[in-house]
PDB file of C-alpha atoms and ligand atoms in Angstrom:
ATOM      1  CA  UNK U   1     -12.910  -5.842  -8.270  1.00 84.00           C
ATOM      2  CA  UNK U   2     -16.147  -3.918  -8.975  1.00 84.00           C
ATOM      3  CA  UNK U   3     -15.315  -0.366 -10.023  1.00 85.00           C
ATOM      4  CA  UNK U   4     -11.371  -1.106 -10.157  1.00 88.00           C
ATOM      5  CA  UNK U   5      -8.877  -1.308 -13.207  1.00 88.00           C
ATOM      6  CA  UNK U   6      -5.656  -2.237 -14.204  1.00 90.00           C
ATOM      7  CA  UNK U   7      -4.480   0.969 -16.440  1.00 90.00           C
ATOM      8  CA  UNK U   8      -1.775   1.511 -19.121  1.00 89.00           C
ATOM      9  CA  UNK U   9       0.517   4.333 -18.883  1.00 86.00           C
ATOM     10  CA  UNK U  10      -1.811   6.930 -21.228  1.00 85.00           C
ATOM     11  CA  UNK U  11      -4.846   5.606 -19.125  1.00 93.00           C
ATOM     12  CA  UNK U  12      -3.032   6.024 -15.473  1.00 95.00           C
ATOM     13  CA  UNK U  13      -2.261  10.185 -16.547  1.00 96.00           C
ATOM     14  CA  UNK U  14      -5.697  10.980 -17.593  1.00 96.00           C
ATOM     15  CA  UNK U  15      -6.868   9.151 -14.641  1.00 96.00           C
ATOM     16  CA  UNK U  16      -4.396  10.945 -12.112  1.00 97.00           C
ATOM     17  CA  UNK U  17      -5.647  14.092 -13.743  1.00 97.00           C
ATOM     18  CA  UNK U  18      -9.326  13.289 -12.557  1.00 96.00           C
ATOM     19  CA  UNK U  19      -8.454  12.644  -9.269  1.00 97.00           C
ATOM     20  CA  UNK U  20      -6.475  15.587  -9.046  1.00 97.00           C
ATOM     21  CA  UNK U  21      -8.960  17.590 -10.324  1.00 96.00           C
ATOM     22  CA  UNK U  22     -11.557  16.154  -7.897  1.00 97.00           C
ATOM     23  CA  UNK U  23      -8.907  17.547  -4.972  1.00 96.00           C
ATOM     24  CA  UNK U  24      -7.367  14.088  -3.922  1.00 97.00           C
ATOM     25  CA  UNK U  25      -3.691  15.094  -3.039  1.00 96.00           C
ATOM     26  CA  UNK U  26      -2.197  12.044  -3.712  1.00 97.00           C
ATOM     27  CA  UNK U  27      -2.313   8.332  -5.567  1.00 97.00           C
ATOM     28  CA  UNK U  28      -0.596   5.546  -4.734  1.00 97.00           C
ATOM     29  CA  UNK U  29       0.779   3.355  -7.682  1.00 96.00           C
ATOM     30  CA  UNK U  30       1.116  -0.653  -7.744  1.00 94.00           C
ATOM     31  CA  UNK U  31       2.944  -2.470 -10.547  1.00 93.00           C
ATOM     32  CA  UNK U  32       1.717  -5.389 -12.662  1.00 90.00           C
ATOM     33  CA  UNK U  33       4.768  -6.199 -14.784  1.00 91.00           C
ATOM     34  CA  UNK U  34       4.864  -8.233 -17.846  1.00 88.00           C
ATOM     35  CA  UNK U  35       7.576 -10.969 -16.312  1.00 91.00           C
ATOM     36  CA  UNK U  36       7.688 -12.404 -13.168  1.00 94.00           C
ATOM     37  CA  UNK U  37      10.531 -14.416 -11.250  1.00 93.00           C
ATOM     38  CA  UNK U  38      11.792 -15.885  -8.361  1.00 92.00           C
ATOM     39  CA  UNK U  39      13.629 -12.677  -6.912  1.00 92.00           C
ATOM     40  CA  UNK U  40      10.933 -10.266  -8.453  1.00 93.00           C
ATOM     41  CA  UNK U  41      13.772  -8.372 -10.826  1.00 92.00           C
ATOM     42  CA  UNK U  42      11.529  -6.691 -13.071  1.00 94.00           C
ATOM     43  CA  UNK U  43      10.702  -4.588 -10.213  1.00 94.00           C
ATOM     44  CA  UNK U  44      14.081  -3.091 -10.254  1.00 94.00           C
ATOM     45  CA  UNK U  45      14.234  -1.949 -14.172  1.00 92.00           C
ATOM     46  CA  UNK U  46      14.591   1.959 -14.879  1.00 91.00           C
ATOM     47  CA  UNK U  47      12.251   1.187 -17.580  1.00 92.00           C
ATOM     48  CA  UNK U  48       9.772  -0.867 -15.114  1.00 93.00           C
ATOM     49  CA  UNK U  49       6.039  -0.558 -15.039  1.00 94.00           C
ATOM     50  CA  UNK U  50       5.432   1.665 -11.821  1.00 96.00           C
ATOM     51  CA  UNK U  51       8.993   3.370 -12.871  1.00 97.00           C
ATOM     52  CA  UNK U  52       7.259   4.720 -16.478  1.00 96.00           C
ATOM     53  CA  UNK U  53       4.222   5.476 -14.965  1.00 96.00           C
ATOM     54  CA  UNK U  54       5.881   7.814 -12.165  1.00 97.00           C
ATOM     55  CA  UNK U  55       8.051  10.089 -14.747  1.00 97.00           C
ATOM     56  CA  UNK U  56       3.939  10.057 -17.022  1.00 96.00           C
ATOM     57  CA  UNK U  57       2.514  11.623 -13.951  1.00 97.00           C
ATOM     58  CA  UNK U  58       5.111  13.772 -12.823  1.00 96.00           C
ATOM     59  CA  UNK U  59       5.582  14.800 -16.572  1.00 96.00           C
ATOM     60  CA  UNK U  60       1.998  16.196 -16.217  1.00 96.00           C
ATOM     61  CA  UNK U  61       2.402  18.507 -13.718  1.00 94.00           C
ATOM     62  CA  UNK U  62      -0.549  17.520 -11.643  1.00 95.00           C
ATOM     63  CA  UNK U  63      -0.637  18.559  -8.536  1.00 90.00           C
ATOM     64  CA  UNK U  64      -0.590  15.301  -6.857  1.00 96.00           C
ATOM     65  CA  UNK U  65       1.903  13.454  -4.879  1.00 97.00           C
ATOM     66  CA  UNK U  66       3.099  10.204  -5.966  1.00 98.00           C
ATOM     67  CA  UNK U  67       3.708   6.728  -3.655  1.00 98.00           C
ATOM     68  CA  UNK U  68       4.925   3.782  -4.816  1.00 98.00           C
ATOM     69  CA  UNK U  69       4.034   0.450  -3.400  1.00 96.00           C
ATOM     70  CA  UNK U  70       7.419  -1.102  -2.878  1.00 97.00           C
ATOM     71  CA  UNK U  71       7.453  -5.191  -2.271  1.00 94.00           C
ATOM     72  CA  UNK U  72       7.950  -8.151  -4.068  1.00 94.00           C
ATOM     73  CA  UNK U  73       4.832  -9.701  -4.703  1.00 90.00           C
ATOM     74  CA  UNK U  74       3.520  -8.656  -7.323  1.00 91.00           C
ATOM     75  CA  UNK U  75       7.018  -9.364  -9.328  1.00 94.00           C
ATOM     76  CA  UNK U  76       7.468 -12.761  -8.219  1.00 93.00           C
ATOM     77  CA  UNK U  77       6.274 -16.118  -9.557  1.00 92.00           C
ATOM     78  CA  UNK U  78       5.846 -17.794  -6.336  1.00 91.00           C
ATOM     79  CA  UNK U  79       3.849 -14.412  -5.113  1.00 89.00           C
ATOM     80  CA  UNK U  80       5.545 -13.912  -1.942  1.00 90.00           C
ATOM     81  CA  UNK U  81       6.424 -10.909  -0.530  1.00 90.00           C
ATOM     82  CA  UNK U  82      10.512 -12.005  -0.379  1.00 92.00           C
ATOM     83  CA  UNK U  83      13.018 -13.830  -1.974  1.00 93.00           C
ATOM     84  CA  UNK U  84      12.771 -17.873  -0.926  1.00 92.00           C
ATOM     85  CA  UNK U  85      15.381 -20.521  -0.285  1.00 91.00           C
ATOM     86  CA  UNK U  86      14.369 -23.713   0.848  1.00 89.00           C
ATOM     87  CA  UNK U  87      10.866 -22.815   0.576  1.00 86.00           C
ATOM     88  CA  UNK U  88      11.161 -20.673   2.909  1.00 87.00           C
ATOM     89  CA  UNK U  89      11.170 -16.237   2.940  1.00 88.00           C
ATOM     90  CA  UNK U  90      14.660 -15.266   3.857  1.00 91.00           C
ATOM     91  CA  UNK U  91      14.501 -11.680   5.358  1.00 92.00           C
ATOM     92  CA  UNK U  92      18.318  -9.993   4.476  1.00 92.00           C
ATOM     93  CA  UNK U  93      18.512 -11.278   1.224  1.00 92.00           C
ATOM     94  CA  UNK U  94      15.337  -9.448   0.340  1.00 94.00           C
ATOM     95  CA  UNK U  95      16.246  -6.224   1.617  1.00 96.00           C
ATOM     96  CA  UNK U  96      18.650  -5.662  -0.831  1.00 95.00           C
ATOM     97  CA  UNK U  97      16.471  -6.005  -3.681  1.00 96.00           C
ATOM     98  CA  UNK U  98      13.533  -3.751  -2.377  1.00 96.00           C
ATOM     99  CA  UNK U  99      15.886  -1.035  -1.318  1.00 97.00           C
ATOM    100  CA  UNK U 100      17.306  -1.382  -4.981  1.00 97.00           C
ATOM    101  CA  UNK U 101      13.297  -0.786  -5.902  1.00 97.00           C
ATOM    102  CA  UNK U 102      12.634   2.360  -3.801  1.00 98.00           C
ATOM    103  CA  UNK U 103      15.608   3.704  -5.409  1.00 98.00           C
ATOM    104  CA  UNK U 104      14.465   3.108  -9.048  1.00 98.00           C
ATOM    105  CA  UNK U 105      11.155   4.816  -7.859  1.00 98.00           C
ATOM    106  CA  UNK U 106      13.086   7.680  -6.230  1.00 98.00           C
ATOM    107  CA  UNK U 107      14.397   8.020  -9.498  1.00 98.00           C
ATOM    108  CA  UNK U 108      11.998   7.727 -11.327  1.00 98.00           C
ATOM    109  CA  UNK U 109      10.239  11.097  -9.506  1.00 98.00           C
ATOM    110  CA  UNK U 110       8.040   9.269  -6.288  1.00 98.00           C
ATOM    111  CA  UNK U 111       7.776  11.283  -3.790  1.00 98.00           C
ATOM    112  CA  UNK U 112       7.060   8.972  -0.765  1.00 98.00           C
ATOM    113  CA  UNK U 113       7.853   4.855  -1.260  1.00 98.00           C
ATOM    114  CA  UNK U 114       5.766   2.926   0.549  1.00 97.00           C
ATOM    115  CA  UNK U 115       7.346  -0.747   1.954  1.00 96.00           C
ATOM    116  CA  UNK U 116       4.209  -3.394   2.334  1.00 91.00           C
ATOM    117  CA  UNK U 117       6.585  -6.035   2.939  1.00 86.00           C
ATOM    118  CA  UNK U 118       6.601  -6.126   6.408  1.00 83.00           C
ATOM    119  CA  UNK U 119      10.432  -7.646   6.283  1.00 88.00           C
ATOM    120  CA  UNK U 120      12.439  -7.029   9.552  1.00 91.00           C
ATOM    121  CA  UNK U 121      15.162  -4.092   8.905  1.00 95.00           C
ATOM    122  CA  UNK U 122      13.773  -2.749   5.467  1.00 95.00           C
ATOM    123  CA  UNK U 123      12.751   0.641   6.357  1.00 97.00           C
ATOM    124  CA  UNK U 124      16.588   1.121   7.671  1.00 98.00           C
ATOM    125  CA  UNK U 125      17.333  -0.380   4.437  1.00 98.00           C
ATOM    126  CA  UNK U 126      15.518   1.614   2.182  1.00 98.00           C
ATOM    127  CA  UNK U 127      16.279   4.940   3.978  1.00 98.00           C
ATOM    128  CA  UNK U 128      20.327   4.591   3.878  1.00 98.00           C
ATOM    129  CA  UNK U 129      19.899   3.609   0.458  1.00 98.00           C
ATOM    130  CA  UNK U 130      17.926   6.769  -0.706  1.00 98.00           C
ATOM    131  CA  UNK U 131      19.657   8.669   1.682  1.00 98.00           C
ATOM    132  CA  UNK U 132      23.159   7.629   0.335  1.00 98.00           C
ATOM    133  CA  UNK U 133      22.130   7.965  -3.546  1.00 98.00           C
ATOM    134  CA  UNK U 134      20.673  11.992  -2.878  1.00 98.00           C
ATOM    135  CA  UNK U 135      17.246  11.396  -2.162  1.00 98.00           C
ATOM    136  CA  UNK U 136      16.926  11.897   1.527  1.00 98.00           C
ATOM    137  CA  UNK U 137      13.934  14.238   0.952  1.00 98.00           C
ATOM    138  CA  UNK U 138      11.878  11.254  -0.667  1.00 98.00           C
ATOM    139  CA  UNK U 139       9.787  10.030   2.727  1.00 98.00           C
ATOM    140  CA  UNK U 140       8.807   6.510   3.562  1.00 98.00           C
ATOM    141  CA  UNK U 141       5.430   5.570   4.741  1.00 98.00           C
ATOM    142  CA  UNK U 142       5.938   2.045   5.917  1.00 96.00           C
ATOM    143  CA  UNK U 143       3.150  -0.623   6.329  1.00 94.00           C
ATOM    144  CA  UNK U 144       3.950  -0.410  10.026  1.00 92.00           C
ATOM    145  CA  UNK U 145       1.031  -2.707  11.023  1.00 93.00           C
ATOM    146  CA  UNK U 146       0.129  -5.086   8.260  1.00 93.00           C
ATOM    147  CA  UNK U 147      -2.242  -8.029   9.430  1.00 94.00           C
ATOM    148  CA  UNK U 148      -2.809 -11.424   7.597  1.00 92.00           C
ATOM    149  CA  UNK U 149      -6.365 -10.892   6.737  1.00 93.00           C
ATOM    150  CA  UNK U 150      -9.041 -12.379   5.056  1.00 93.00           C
ATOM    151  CA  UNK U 151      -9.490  -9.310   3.742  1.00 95.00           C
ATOM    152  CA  UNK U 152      -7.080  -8.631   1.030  1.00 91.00           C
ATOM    153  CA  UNK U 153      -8.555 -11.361  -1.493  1.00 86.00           C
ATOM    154  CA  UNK U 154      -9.981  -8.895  -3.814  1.00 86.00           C
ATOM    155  CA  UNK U 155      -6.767  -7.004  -4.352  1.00 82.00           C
ATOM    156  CA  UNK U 156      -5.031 -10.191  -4.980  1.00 79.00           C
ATOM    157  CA  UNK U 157      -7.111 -11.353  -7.647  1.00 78.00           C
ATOM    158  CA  UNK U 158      -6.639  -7.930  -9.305  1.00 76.00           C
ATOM    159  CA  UNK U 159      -3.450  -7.591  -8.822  1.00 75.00           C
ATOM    160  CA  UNK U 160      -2.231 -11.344  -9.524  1.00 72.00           C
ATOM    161  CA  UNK U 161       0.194 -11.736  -6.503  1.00 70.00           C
ATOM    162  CA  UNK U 162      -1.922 -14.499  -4.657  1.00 73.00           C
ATOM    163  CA  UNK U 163       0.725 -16.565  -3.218  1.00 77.00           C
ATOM    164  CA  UNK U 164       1.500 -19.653  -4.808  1.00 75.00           C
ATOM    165  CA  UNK U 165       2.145 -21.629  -2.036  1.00 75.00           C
ATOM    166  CA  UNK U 166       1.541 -21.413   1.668  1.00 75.00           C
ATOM    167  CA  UNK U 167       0.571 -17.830   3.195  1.00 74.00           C
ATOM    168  CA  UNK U 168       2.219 -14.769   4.919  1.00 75.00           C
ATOM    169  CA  UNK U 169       1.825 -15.499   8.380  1.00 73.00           C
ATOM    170  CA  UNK U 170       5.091 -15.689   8.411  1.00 72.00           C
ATOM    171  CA  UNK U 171       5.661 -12.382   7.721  1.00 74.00           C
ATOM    172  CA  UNK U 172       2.186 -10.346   8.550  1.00 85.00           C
ATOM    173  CA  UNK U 173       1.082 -10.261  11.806  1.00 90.00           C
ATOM    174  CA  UNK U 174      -1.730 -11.921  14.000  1.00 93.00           C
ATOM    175  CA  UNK U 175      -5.129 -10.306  14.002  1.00 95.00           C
ATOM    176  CA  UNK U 176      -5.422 -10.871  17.610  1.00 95.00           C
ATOM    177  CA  UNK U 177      -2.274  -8.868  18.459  1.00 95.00           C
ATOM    178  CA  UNK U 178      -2.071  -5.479  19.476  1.00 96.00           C
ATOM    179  CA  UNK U 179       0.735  -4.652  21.840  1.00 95.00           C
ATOM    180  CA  UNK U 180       2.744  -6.446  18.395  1.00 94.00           C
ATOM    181  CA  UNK U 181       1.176  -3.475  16.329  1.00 95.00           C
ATOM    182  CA  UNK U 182       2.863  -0.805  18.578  1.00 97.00           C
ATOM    183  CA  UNK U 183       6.197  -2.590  18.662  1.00 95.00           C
ATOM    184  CA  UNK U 184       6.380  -2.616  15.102  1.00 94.00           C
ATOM    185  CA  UNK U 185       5.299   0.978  14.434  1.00 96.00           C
ATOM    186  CA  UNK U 186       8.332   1.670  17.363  1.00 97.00           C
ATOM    187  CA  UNK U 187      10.865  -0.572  15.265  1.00 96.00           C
ATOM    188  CA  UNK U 188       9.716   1.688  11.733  1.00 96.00           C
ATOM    189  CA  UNK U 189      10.143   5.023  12.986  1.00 98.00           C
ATOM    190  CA  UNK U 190      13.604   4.038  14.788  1.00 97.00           C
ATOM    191  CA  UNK U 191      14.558   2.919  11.295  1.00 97.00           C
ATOM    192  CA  UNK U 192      13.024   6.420  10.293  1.00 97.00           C
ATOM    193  CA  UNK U 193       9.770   5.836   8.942  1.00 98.00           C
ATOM    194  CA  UNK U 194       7.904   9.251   8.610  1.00 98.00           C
ATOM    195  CA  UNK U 195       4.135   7.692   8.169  1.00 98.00           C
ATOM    196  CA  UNK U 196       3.084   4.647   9.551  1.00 98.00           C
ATOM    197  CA  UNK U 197       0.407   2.672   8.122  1.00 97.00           C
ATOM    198  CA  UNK U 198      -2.127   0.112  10.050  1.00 97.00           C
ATOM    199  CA  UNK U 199      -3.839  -2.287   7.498  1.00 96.00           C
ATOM    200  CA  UNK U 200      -6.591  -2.926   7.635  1.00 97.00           C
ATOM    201  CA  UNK U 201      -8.822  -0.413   8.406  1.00 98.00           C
ATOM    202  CA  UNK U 202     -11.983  -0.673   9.473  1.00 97.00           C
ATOM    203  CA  UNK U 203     -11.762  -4.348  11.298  1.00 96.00           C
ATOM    204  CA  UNK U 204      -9.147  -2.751  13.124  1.00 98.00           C
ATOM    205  CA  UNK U 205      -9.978   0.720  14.598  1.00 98.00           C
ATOM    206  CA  UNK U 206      -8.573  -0.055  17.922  1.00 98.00           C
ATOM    207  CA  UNK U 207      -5.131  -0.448  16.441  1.00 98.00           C
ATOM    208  CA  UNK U 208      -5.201   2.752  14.373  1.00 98.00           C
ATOM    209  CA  UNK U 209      -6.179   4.777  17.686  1.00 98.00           C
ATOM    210  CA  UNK U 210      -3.475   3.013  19.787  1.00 98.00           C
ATOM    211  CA  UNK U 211      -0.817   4.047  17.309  1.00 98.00           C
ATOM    212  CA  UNK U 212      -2.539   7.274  17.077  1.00 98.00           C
ATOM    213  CA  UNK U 213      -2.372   8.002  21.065  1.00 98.00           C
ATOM    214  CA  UNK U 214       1.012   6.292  21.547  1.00 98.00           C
ATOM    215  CA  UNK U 215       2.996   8.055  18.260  1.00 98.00           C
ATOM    216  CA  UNK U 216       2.956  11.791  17.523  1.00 97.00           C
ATOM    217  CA  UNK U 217       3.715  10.587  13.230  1.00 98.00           C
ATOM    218  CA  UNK U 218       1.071  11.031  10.943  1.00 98.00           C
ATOM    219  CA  UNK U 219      -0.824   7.653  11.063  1.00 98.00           C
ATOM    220  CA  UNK U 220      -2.181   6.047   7.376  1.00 98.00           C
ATOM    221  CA  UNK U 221      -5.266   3.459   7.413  1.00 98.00           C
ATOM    222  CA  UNK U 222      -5.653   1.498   4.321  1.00 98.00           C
ATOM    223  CA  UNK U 223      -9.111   0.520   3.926  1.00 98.00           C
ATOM    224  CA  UNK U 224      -8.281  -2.724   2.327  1.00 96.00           C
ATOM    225  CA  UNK U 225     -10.325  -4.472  -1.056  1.00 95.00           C
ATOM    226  CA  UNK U 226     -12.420  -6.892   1.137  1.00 96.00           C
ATOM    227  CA  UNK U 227     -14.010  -4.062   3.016  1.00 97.00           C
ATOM    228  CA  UNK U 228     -14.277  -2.115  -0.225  1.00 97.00           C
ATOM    229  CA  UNK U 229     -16.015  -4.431  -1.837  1.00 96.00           C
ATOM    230  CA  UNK U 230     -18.479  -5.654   1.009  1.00 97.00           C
ATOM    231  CA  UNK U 231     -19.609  -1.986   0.945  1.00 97.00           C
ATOM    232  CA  UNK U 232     -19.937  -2.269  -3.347  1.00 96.00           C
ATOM    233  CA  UNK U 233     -21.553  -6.160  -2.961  1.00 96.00           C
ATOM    234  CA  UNK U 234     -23.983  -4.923  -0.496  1.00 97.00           C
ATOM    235  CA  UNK U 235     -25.031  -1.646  -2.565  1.00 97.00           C
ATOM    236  CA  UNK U 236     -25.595  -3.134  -5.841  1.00 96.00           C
ATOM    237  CA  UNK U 237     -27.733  -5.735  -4.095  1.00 97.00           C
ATOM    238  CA  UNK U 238     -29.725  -2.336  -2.655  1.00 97.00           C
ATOM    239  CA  UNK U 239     -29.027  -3.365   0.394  1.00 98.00           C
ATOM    240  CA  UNK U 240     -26.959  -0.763   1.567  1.00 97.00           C
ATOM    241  CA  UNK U 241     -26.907   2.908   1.099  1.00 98.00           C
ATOM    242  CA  UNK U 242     -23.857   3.470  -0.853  1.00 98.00           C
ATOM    243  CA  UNK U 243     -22.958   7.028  -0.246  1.00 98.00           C
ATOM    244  CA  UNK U 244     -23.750   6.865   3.551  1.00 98.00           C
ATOM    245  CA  UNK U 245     -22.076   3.444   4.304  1.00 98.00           C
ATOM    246  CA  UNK U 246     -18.661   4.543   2.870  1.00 98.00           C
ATOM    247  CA  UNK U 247     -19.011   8.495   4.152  1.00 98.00           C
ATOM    248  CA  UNK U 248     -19.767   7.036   8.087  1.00 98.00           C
ATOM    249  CA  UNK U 249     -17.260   3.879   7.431  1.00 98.00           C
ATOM    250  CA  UNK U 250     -14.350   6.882   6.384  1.00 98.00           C
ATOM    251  CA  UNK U 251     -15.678   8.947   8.740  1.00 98.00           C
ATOM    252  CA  UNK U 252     -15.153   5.864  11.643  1.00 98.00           C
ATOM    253  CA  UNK U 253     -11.785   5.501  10.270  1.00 98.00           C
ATOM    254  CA  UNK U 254     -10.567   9.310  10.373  1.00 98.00           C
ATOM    255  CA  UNK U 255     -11.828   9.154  14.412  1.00 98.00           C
ATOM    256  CA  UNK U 256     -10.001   6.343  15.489  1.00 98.00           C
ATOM    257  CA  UNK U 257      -6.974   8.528  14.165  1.00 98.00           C
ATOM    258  CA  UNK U 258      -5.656   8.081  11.333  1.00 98.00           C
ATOM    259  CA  UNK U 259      -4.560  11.307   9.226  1.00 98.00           C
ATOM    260  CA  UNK U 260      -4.133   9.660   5.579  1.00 97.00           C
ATOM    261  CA  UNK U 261      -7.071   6.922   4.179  1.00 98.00           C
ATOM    262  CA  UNK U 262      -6.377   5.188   1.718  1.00 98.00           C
ATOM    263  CA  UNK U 263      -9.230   3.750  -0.354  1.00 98.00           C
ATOM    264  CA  UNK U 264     -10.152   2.639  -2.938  1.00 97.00           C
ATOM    265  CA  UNK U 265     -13.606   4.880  -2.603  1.00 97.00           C
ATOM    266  CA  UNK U 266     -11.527   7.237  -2.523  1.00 97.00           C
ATOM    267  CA  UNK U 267     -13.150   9.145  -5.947  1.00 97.00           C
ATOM    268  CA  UNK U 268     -16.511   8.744  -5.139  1.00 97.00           C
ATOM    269  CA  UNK U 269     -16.233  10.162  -1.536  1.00 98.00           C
ATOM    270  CA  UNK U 270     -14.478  12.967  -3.362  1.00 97.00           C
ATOM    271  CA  UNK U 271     -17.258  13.746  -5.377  1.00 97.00           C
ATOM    272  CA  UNK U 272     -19.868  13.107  -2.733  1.00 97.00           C
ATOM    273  CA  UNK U 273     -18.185  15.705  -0.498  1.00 94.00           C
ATOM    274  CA  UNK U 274     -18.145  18.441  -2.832  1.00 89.00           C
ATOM    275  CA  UNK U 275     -21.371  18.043  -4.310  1.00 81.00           C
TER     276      UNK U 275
HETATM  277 ZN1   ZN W 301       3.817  -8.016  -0.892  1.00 85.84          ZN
END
């Protein structure tokens, strides 16, 4: 992905200290591990990837807040977002494991865990877990409204968790679904989600402003790697202006709604809006 790295634990400090000093109040962290396996255990280690690169930034004293992707993908072989039996994603079994992993991130100093999983009961999960181990002040924003779209290729590539076989529909919803959007932000804040997140953004305004007008939470938008790099494609090809397209597209985003962006232009917009 144009513009986007995978960083080492020196490299992800000095980085969260530019972004902090550019006046972005938080970063969100996703974990490439050096093992992967069928039940995605080397997300769970005290010593894991995201779990060392946590206690680095909060050992800087930055003044940035720290979310943790929590899922399975990126830790399993088969690069699904659950544990599988009989080649298919069984739902309770993986709850266990990625309430085990917001824990480890609690831990490790997060200070909001983020669930992308979209598994049924895992925000209940992962808040009487945290709750019951001391950390009922760490909040989780849960990927409320996570569609199967087109547009997450980019991030998959980078982040090596393209499934290996078959898709998510199972588990991510239909793009031509709305009234399933609200239901599921309903079902995460019952569980006691305290942000909800639609994904993605920008092909799906209408859903970010429904959730907006039906839910008085703050409301995340993640502005996914296919529409980030559509914007970056388009630029370098001088077709686009750059700095307006991603300024009116963030600006589009923040109307339908939603309080929290997350972007990957995130550090260019930055600098674009204090200049
Ligand atoms: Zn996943």
């Amino acid at each position: 992905m144009t513009g986007v790295f995978q960083q080492s634990f020196d490299q992800v400090v000095e980085e969260c200290r530019e972004v902090a000093g550019l006046g972005l109040s938080a970063v969100i962290l996703f974990g490439l591990p050096e093992t992967k396996d069928p039940k995605g255990t080397s997300s769970l280690l005290a010593n894991g990837v995201v779990q060392r690169a946590v206690e680095a930034i909060k050992k800087a004293n930055l003044n940035l807040l720290v979310l943790t992707d929590v899922c399975l993908c990126e830790y399993t072989d088969h690069g699904h977002c659950g544990v599988i039996e009989n080649g298919e994603i069984v739902n309770d079994a993986t709850l266990e494991i990625l309430a085990e992993q917001a824990l480890s991130h609690a831990r490790a100093g997060a200070d909001i865990v983020a669930p992308s999983d979209m598994m049924d009961g895992r925000v209940a999960a992962i808040r009487k877990k945290l709750d019951a181990n001391g950390f009922a002040e760490v909040a989780i924003l849960s990927y409320a409204a996570k569609y199967c779209s087109a547009f997450y290729g980019p991030f998959r590539e980078a982040a090596q968790s393209a499934p290996q076989f078959g898709d998510r529909r199972s588990y991510q919803m239909d793009p031509a679904n709305v009234r399933e959007a609200l239901k599921e932000v309903a079902l995460d804040l019952e569980e006691g989600a305290d942000i909800v997140m639609v994904k993605p953004a920008v092909a799906y305004l209408d859903v970010i402003r429904a959730v907006r007008e039906r839910f008085d939470v703050p409301v995340g938008a993640y502005n996914v790697s296919g529409e980030y790099t559509m914007v970056k494609a388009a630029a370098q090809k001088g077709w686009l202006n750059e700095k307006r397209t991603v300024l009116e597209i963030l600006t589009s985003i923040q109307r339908a709604g939603a309080d929290i962006i997350l972007t990957y232009h995130a550090k260019d917009a930055a600098k674009w809006l204090k200049a």
